[in-house]
Each structure stands twice: as C-alpha cells, then as structure tokens.
Amino acid sequence: MRDEPDTSAIAIRQVSKVFGTGEDRVTALAEVEIDIRANEFFTLLGPSGCGKTTLLRLIAGFDYPTTGEIRLYGEDIARLPPYKRPINTVFQNYALFPHMTVGQNIGFGLEMLGRPKAETAARVDTMLKLVRMEELKNRKTSQISGGQQQRVALARALAPQPKVLLLDEPLSALDYKLRKEMQLELKRLQHETGITFIFVTHDQEEALTMSDRIAVMSKGHVLQIGSAHEIYDKPSERFVANFIGETNFLEGEVLAVDGASASVRLGAGATVSAGVPDGFAPKGRATVVIRPEHAEVVAPSGAEAFAGTVSNVVYFGTDTHYYVTLDGGEEFMVRRQNSRGAQVFDTGARVGVRVDDGAARVLRD
Amino acid sequence: MAKTRAPLDTKEQPGFRGVALFCLFVLYAPILILMIFSFNSGSIVTHWEGVSLHWYGTAIANDDFHSAAKNTMIIAITATIVSTVTATLAAIGMTRVKPWKGLMTAFMVINLPLMVPEIVTAIATLSFFALVAGKLGINLGIGNLIIAHSVFCIPFAYMPIRARLEDMDLTLEQAAADLYATPWHAFRRVTLPLLVPGILSGMALAFIVSFDDFTITQLVAGPGQTTLPLYIWNQIRRPMTPEINAISTILLMVSIIVVAISFLIARKRR
C-alpha cells in the first residue's frame, strides 16, 4: 500500500493526536499513515469529528502531533511553526484580512517572504488573472460576494507557490450552483498550477468528482485510501460502503477463498463470488455488499442470483429504484436507468435479481 | 401589508414615552441649565440677566484656571498613554495564550479596581505615597498623580481592548502565520490594525476617567498640583459666579470632543 517515501509530497507517519488529559482524553487521530503523492488532488473524507480537520491543522502547523512524523518531501516538519512551512491553507471561512484590499491580501504571503515589490506586484496580477478577478483588485474584501471571496482566498494561498495547498471545506459556505462551478474551478487550478492539493470535505459526492485519491476517515482512523473508483466499487469496510453512495448489505457464510475472491453463500439463497480486500482472508460469517446499479431486475427465470417480490418502486426521472424483498427476507435495492424499452415491474410483481460479475465485495468489517 | 414588528416592542408599552422623557430630563436638564447660565452676563449663578461671553473671557484670562488646565492635561495625557499601552499588553497576554491556571485570577486582579470604592483606593494610594515619601524620601511631585491616574485608568482602557481581541476571528492570525508572517509580523500587520478601534475606545475612556477624577486626585495632590476638578471644587466653596459654569462647560466640551473623535476614527476604520 505504501509508496516509496521519496515520491511522497507528504508522508504522514504514525501520527496520533490526543487532546486533554485524564478522563477528558480524546484521541482525535490514532496512528494515521498516509502517503500523498506530488501533484495529486488528495481528499480527506469523513463525517464531522472524524479527525480530518485535525490532520489538516497538523499539516498546516496550527497544532502539533502528540506522536509521529509529518514529512514534506522527506523532511520532518511536524514541529515547525506554520510560517516556516511552504504550505498554504484555504480556510473554511476564507479568513481574508478585512483591513486590506483584494490585491494586498493576495500579495501578503510574498511580502512576508520578503520578495521584491515588483515581483510581488506581478505575481498578484497573475493570480488575479488566474482566478478571473482582475477588475476587483482594489476592492475591500467586505465589498465582494462569497464566491469572489473564495477566489481571493484561493489566489492568496496559491500566490507564494506553496509545495502543498490545504483546503478546509472551502466550498461548504457556497450555494449549490456556485459550489458545482468552484469544483470545476479547483480542478482546473490544480491542473494548471501542478501543486499538490489536500482537500478536506464531508461531502462524498464532492470527494468522488474532484479527487485523484481519497482517504476515508472515521473516529480518528484512516479506513481506506484509494481512487474514487476503488473507494466506490471496492469498499473494504462497512463504514466506507455505507458512507459513500447507497449499497445493499447481505449476510452470508464464506465457503472458500481463492486469492482475491471468495465464494460466499448468502442468507438470501444464492452463492456468489465476491472480491476480497487486499491482504484479508475472510472466514466464517461475512458481510457482502452489492451496489444498487450493479444489479438488475428481470422476469424470474430461476437462473438469477436472487428471487423476490417488488415492494416499492420509486421513479427519479433519469432512473428508477426498485425495492425488492428477497425470498430470504432481506431488502435489496436496484437502481436502473430509464432507457427506452426497459421492462417495467409494478409493486407486488415476482422478479429475479441478476448481479453483475465482480459486483459483490466482502467487507473487512 | 402586515406590519413587521417584534412581538414585544418596548416602545409600544404604555407609559414608555413618559418614563423615557422623565429620565432624559433628570439626566440632562441640570447640565443644560449649567451650560445656559455660563452665558449669563450677571454675576449670580441663579439669576439670569442677559447673554454674554463675559465669564468665558474671565475664565480664559484666569491664571489659576490655566495652571489647573495644564496640570490636568499633563496628567490625563500621560496616564492615558501609560494605561493604554499597559492594558493593550495585558489584554494580548490574556487572550493570545494557552489557558493557564491563574488566568481567571489575573483577569480579576486587573478588573478589581472597578469594584473597589474609589475612596478606598484614594486612601490606599495616599498612604502608599506617604510611606514612600517618609521611608525612602522620594516625592515625585506631580509624578505621584501621574502614577496614581495611570494605575486606576488601566481597567478602563483594558475592557474595550479585550472585548475587541475576543471578538476578533482567530483564523485571521492563523492565516497570517500560514502566509509566512512571524508572530511579530502577524501582530504588526493583522492583529494591531484590527485592534485599533478597541485601543481608541480604551484611550478615550482612560482619558475621560483621568480628566475628571476627583476623589483620588483630591487626596494625592500636593500644593500646586491643582487639576480642573479640584479647581472647580475650590471655587464653589466661595460665592459662586458663572465663571464656574463656563469652566464646567469647557470641561464638558473637551470630554465630548475626545469621545466623538475616537468614535469617528473607530467607525471609519471599520
């Protein structure tokens, strides 16, 4: 799983963070291991309280880990103050300096680095152009909209050309349409600048659409790291499968394991071949997940994985959700695109449920 | 269109207007009368004879008034500067540190003088300077008054500065540090400029408190250290003339101007 240390922009090594002492002890991060590659768009995804913001603050230097190392291209920076780290942050509330203009905000970092005035001025103009805000250079930050403040915050953090850019839920304050727009904008900026982005969010959709790789976190632990595809199609833990997208959980018994796949007899009747997480050898009882769009409702022929009765049909325009009560008693949801000519089933109809090859996964649990 | 009014609007309560007018009358009528009689041409405070600036002329030409005004300004300005600087440092030291055990105690120690009856502070200050003069033979003259004023002005300057620091968004200072500002630069370029309105309010408050202090000054002041409030106090023990009204009005104007200036600067920077 782990990359060679030298290729990592940021290497989080055995990082723990404990707040408080005695009975008030709270472990915010427990021996976290993450490798973030250069030039990638990396997302820390998890519900509030999972430790993602704590980890971001440790990388920025606003707080120090209780134990462990944070390496920036091999150098341990875990104990350096924030102003000595070539890492910049886009804050959730933007934290623009209210007594400065847009231009002064953007130039602040370079000025603090002691760059020549002319260079700073030129760079500020380049950044304004990059975020398409040229005409607002001399405005006070209180005189611009939320979306514009967001762009200024981005430009300000990018201006000193940091090695890593941290983004702390920067889109959460924007309305839906603007958020969609800024997602594309962020991808474009990351691509154009080639800077490593570490993005924190609790929004799984945002994480899936923007990230090269995602680390899913819960209760101070990193549960799974992988591309959007891997996280979505091959969740290894119940929490990951549940947190990201919708899915069907089925209980079963492991009959045999053959490398990366296991044969599992499900309580619902069928025996399926299910993928297994790396380095995991399931035995005994196990939970299998199947995504709703990886299954199909068909007229029963006896050859399908499951048989059951349609208990509910919900129409969504682009697709339809079929809720099927399997003969074993479990609820199973199937999502089907509404293409022309697709057979329609009504509530109460007897159906078979066909499962795509390779769709089932055993959870590590 | 429906009226958009809060369900319980105090202004709509019966008798509100009457109570409000009565309060305003009690508060401001005496001051207004004092100011009106400062323009009296006659020499009796309570008997109006005609409009004149005569008593302002008398006051301005009065050497005792000059020297009292000069003492007051020296004391008030020095005390304002010393107490505001001290209060600013104290406020920063108490809001920008990790919480420590004695923090609450320190906060109380700074603010306690506000609750101690002023006459107690006055007597304590007097005894202290008497002791210093007696045992060590040190008498700083007007310096005693400056020290006393500086000290009791600190909590007044402290309150608005601390309030401003507490309201300030801490992520701004983090953002500065994130953008390579050392702690000093972050303070100089972000915290301090944003703190200016609080500092100005603190200064104005300290100035006013020092400017019109009577109790402590009365006890601590030595010969030749008469301030304006003491001067007025001495004058009213003699037959009063509208000169007192004129001097009081000048005092009031200085207060109003100081407060107005600090208010305007603070608002402009917002």
PDB file of C-alpha atoms in Angstrom, chain A residues 87-211:
ATOM      1  CA  ILE A  87       2.341  25.009   2.762  1.00  0.00           C
ATOM      2  CA  ASN A  88      -0.632  27.351   2.425  1.00  0.00           C
ATOM      3  CA  THR A  89      -4.222  26.991   3.516  1.00  0.00           C
ATOM      4  CA  VAL A  90      -7.617  27.990   2.154  1.00  0.00           C
ATOM      5  CA  PHE A  91      -9.730  28.407   5.270  1.00  0.00           C
ATOM      6  CA  GLN A  92     -13.323  27.329   5.617  1.00  0.00           C
ATOM      7  CA  ASN A  93     -14.390  30.898   6.402  1.00  0.00           C
ATOM      8  CA  TYR A  94     -11.720  32.242   3.972  1.00  0.00           C
ATOM      9  CA  ALA A  95     -10.113  34.364   6.757  1.00  0.00           C
ATOM     10  CA  LEU A  96      -9.424  37.251   4.390  1.00  0.00           C
ATOM     11  CA  PHE A  97      -7.820  40.268   6.068  1.00  0.00           C
ATOM     12  CA  PRO A  98     -10.689  42.761   6.340  1.00  0.00           C
ATOM     13  CA  HIS A  99      -8.409  45.809   6.529  1.00  0.00           C
ATOM     14  CA  MET A 100      -6.677  45.050   3.233  1.00  0.00           C
ATOM     15  CA  THR A 101      -7.753  45.166  -0.377  1.00  0.00           C
ATOM     16  CA  VAL A 102      -8.088  42.102  -2.558  1.00  0.00           C
ATOM     17  CA  GLY A 103      -4.661  42.792  -4.063  1.00  0.00           C
ATOM     18  CA  GLN A 104      -2.997  43.322  -0.668  1.00  0.00           C
ATOM     19  CA  ASN A 105      -4.497  40.071   0.586  1.00  0.00           C
ATOM     20  CA  ILE A 106      -3.090  38.149  -2.356  1.00  0.00           C
ATOM     21  CA  GLY A 107       0.327  39.769  -2.019  1.00  0.00           C
ATOM     22  CA  PHE A 108       0.595  39.229   1.744  1.00  0.00           C
ATOM     23  CA  GLY A 109       2.436  35.910   1.615  1.00  0.00           C
ATOM     24  CA  LEU A 110       5.026  37.105  -0.887  1.00  0.00           C
ATOM     25  CA  GLU A 111       5.536  40.282   1.073  1.00  0.00           C
ATOM     26  CA  MET A 112       6.176  38.283   4.243  1.00  0.00           C
ATOM     27  CA  LEU A 113       8.664  36.156   2.319  1.00  0.00           C
ATOM     28  CA  GLY A 114      10.498  39.383   1.531  1.00  0.00           C
ATOM     29  CA  ARG A 115      10.143  39.155  -2.246  1.00  0.00           C
ATOM     30  CA  PRO A 116      10.906  42.312  -4.237  1.00  0.00           C
ATOM     31  CA  LYS A 117       7.944  44.655  -4.640  1.00  0.00           C
ATOM     32  CA  ALA A 118       7.910  44.388  -8.426  1.00  0.00           C
ATOM     33  CA  GLU A 119       7.873  40.601  -8.323  1.00  0.00           C
ATOM     34  CA  THR A 120       5.047  40.598  -5.781  1.00  0.00           C
ATOM     35  CA  ALA A 121       3.019  43.059  -7.830  1.00  0.00           C
ATOM     36  CA  ALA A 122       3.456  40.995 -10.990  1.00  0.00           C
ATOM     37  CA  ARG A 123       2.555  37.794  -9.194  1.00  0.00           C
ATOM     38  CA  VAL A 124      -0.582  39.390  -7.697  1.00  0.00           C
ATOM     39  CA  ASP A 125      -1.710  40.342 -11.195  1.00  0.00           C
ATOM     40  CA  THR A 126      -1.031  36.824 -12.470  1.00  0.00           C
ATOM     41  CA  MET A 127      -3.035  35.341  -9.611  1.00  0.00           C
ATOM     42  CA  LEU A 128      -5.912  37.776 -10.167  1.00  0.00           C
ATOM     43  CA  LYS A 129      -5.999  36.685 -13.775  1.00  0.00           C
ATOM     44  CA  LEU A 130      -5.830  33.013 -12.789  1.00  0.00           C
ATOM     45  CA  VAL A 131      -8.942  33.331 -10.632  1.00  0.00           C
ATOM     46  CA  ARG A 132     -10.561  35.837 -13.042  1.00  0.00           C
ATOM     47  CA  MET A 133     -10.786  38.713 -10.591  1.00  0.00           C
ATOM     48  CA  GLU A 134      -8.641  41.386 -12.302  1.00  0.00           C
ATOM     49  CA  GLU A 135     -11.173  44.191 -12.008  1.00  0.00           C
ATOM     50  CA  LEU A 136     -11.654  43.738  -8.239  1.00  0.00           C
ATOM     51  CA  LYS A 137      -8.015  44.239  -7.230  1.00  0.00           C
ATOM     52  CA  ASN A 138      -8.586  47.421  -5.232  1.00  0.00           C
ATOM     53  CA  ARG A 139     -11.833  46.436  -3.554  1.00  0.00           C
ATOM     54  CA  LYS A 140     -12.053  45.817   0.178  1.00  0.00           C
ATOM     55  CA  THR A 141     -12.784  42.169   0.914  1.00  0.00           C
ATOM     56  CA  SER A 142     -16.075  43.143   2.563  1.00  0.00           C
ATOM     57  CA  GLN A 143     -17.266  44.585  -0.733  1.00  0.00           C
ATOM     58  CA  ILE A 144     -17.189  41.344  -2.721  1.00  0.00           C
ATOM     59  CA  SER A 145     -19.505  38.324  -2.817  1.00  0.00           C
ATOM     60  CA  GLY A 146     -18.957  34.973  -1.109  1.00  0.00           C
ATOM     61  CA  GLY A 147     -17.895  33.301  -4.344  1.00  0.00           C
ATOM     62  CA  GLN A 148     -15.431  36.095  -5.048  1.00  0.00           C
ATOM     63  CA  GLN A 149     -14.027  35.900  -1.521  1.00  0.00           C
ATOM     64  CA  GLN A 150     -13.495  32.209  -2.159  1.00  0.00           C
ATOM     65  CA  ARG A 151     -11.446  33.009  -5.259  1.00  0.00           C
ATOM     66  CA  VAL A 152      -9.393  35.610  -3.397  1.00  0.00           C
ATOM     67  CA  ALA A 153      -8.679  33.088  -0.633  1.00  0.00           C
ATOM     68  CA  LEU A 154      -7.508  30.636  -3.287  1.00  0.00           C
ATOM     69  CA  ALA A 155      -5.355  33.207  -5.041  1.00  0.00           C
ATOM     70  CA  ARG A 156      -3.842  34.326  -1.737  1.00  0.00           C
ATOM     71  CA  ALA A 157      -2.905  30.768  -0.819  1.00  0.00           C
ATOM     72  CA  LEU A 158      -1.544  29.969  -4.279  1.00  0.00           C
ATOM     73  CA  ALA A 159       0.441  33.185  -4.766  1.00  0.00           C
ATOM     74  CA  PRO A 160       3.547  32.108  -2.809  1.00  0.00           C
ATOM     75  CA  GLN A 161       3.639  28.893  -4.889  1.00  0.00           C
ATOM     76  CA  PRO A 162       3.449  26.520  -1.949  1.00  0.00           C
ATOM     77  CA  LYS A 163       4.532  22.914  -2.284  1.00  0.00           C
ATOM     78  CA  VAL A 164       1.203  21.809  -0.879  1.00  0.00           C
ATOM     79  CA  LEU A 165      -2.146  23.592  -0.752  1.00  0.00           C
ATOM     80  CA  LEU A 166      -4.568  22.696   2.035  1.00  0.00           C
ATOM     81  CA  LEU A 167      -8.284  23.302   1.553  1.00  0.00           C
ATOM     82  CA  ASP A 168     -10.533  23.076   4.609  1.00  0.00           C
ATOM     83  CA  GLU A 169     -14.083  22.512   3.348  1.00  0.00           C
ATOM     84  CA  PRO A 170     -13.775  25.669   1.283  1.00  0.00           C
ATOM     85  CA  LEU A 171     -16.969  25.131  -0.680  1.00  0.00           C
ATOM     86  CA  SER A 172     -19.332  24.467   2.210  1.00  0.00           C
ATOM     87  CA  ALA A 173     -20.458  28.093   2.509  1.00  0.00           C
ATOM     88  CA  LEU A 174     -21.434  28.388  -1.161  1.00  0.00           C
ATOM     89  CA  ASP A 175     -24.833  27.632  -2.661  1.00  0.00           C
ATOM     90  CA  TYR A 176     -25.299  24.556  -4.826  1.00  0.00           C
ATOM     91  CA  LYS A 177     -24.712  26.093  -8.238  1.00  0.00           C
ATOM     92  CA  LEU A 178     -21.662  28.081  -7.197  1.00  0.00           C
ATOM     93  CA  ARG A 179     -20.269  25.026  -5.457  1.00  0.00           C
ATOM     94  CA  LYS A 180     -20.507  22.986  -8.664  1.00  0.00           C
ATOM     95  CA  GLU A 181     -18.781  25.799 -10.538  1.00  0.00           C
ATOM     96  CA  MET A 182     -15.998  26.048  -7.958  1.00  0.00           C
ATOM     97  CA  GLN A 183     -15.431  22.286  -8.024  1.00  0.00           C
ATOM     98  CA  LEU A 184     -14.509  22.536 -11.692  1.00  0.00           C
ATOM     99  CA  GLU A 185     -12.515  25.693 -11.000  1.00  0.00           C
ATOM    100  CA  LEU A 186     -10.495  23.941  -8.290  1.00  0.00           C
ATOM    101  CA  LYS A 187      -9.738  21.033 -10.603  1.00  0.00           C
ATOM    102  CA  ARG A 188      -8.630  23.478 -13.291  1.00  0.00           C
ATOM    103  CA  LEU A 189      -6.402  25.407 -10.855  1.00  0.00           C
ATOM    104  CA  GLN A 190      -4.838  22.225  -9.564  1.00  0.00           C
ATOM    105  CA  HIS A 191      -4.137  21.124 -13.112  1.00  0.00           C
ATOM    106  CA  GLU A 192      -2.703  24.496 -14.175  1.00  0.00           C
ATOM    107  CA  THR A 193      -0.513  25.056 -11.136  1.00  0.00           C
ATOM    108  CA  GLY A 194       0.606  21.463 -10.637  1.00  0.00           C
ATOM    109  CA  ILE A 195       0.511  21.996  -6.878  1.00  0.00           C
ATOM    110  CA  THR A 196      -0.416  19.123  -4.557  1.00  0.00           C
ATOM    111  CA  PHE A 197      -3.915  19.770  -3.163  1.00  0.00           C
ATOM    112  CA  ILE A 198      -5.136  18.274   0.100  1.00  0.00           C
ATOM    113  CA  PHE A 199      -8.842  18.813   0.308  1.00  0.00           C
ATOM    114  CA  VAL A 200     -10.992  18.209   3.369  1.00  0.00           C
ATOM    115  CA  THR A 201     -14.701  17.531   2.990  1.00  0.00           C
ATOM    116  CA  HIS A 202     -17.610  15.611   4.450  1.00  0.00           C
ATOM    117  CA  ASP A 203     -19.399  15.644   1.088  1.00  0.00           C
ATOM    118  CA  GLN A 204     -18.861  12.260  -0.589  1.00  0.00           C
ATOM    119  CA  GLU A 205     -20.096  13.468  -3.960  1.00  0.00           C
ATOM    120  CA  GLU A 206     -17.608  16.338  -3.909  1.00  0.00           C
ATOM    121  CA  ALA A 207     -14.846  13.896  -2.988  1.00  0.00           C
ATOM    122  CA  LEU A 208     -15.714  11.450  -5.764  1.00  0.00           C
ATOM    123  CA  THR A 209     -15.931  14.054  -8.517  1.00  0.00           C
ATOM    124  CA  MET A 210     -12.774  16.003  -7.676  1.00  0.00           C
ATOM    125  CA  SER A 211     -10.169  13.705  -6.202  1.00  0.00           C
TER     126      SER A 211
END
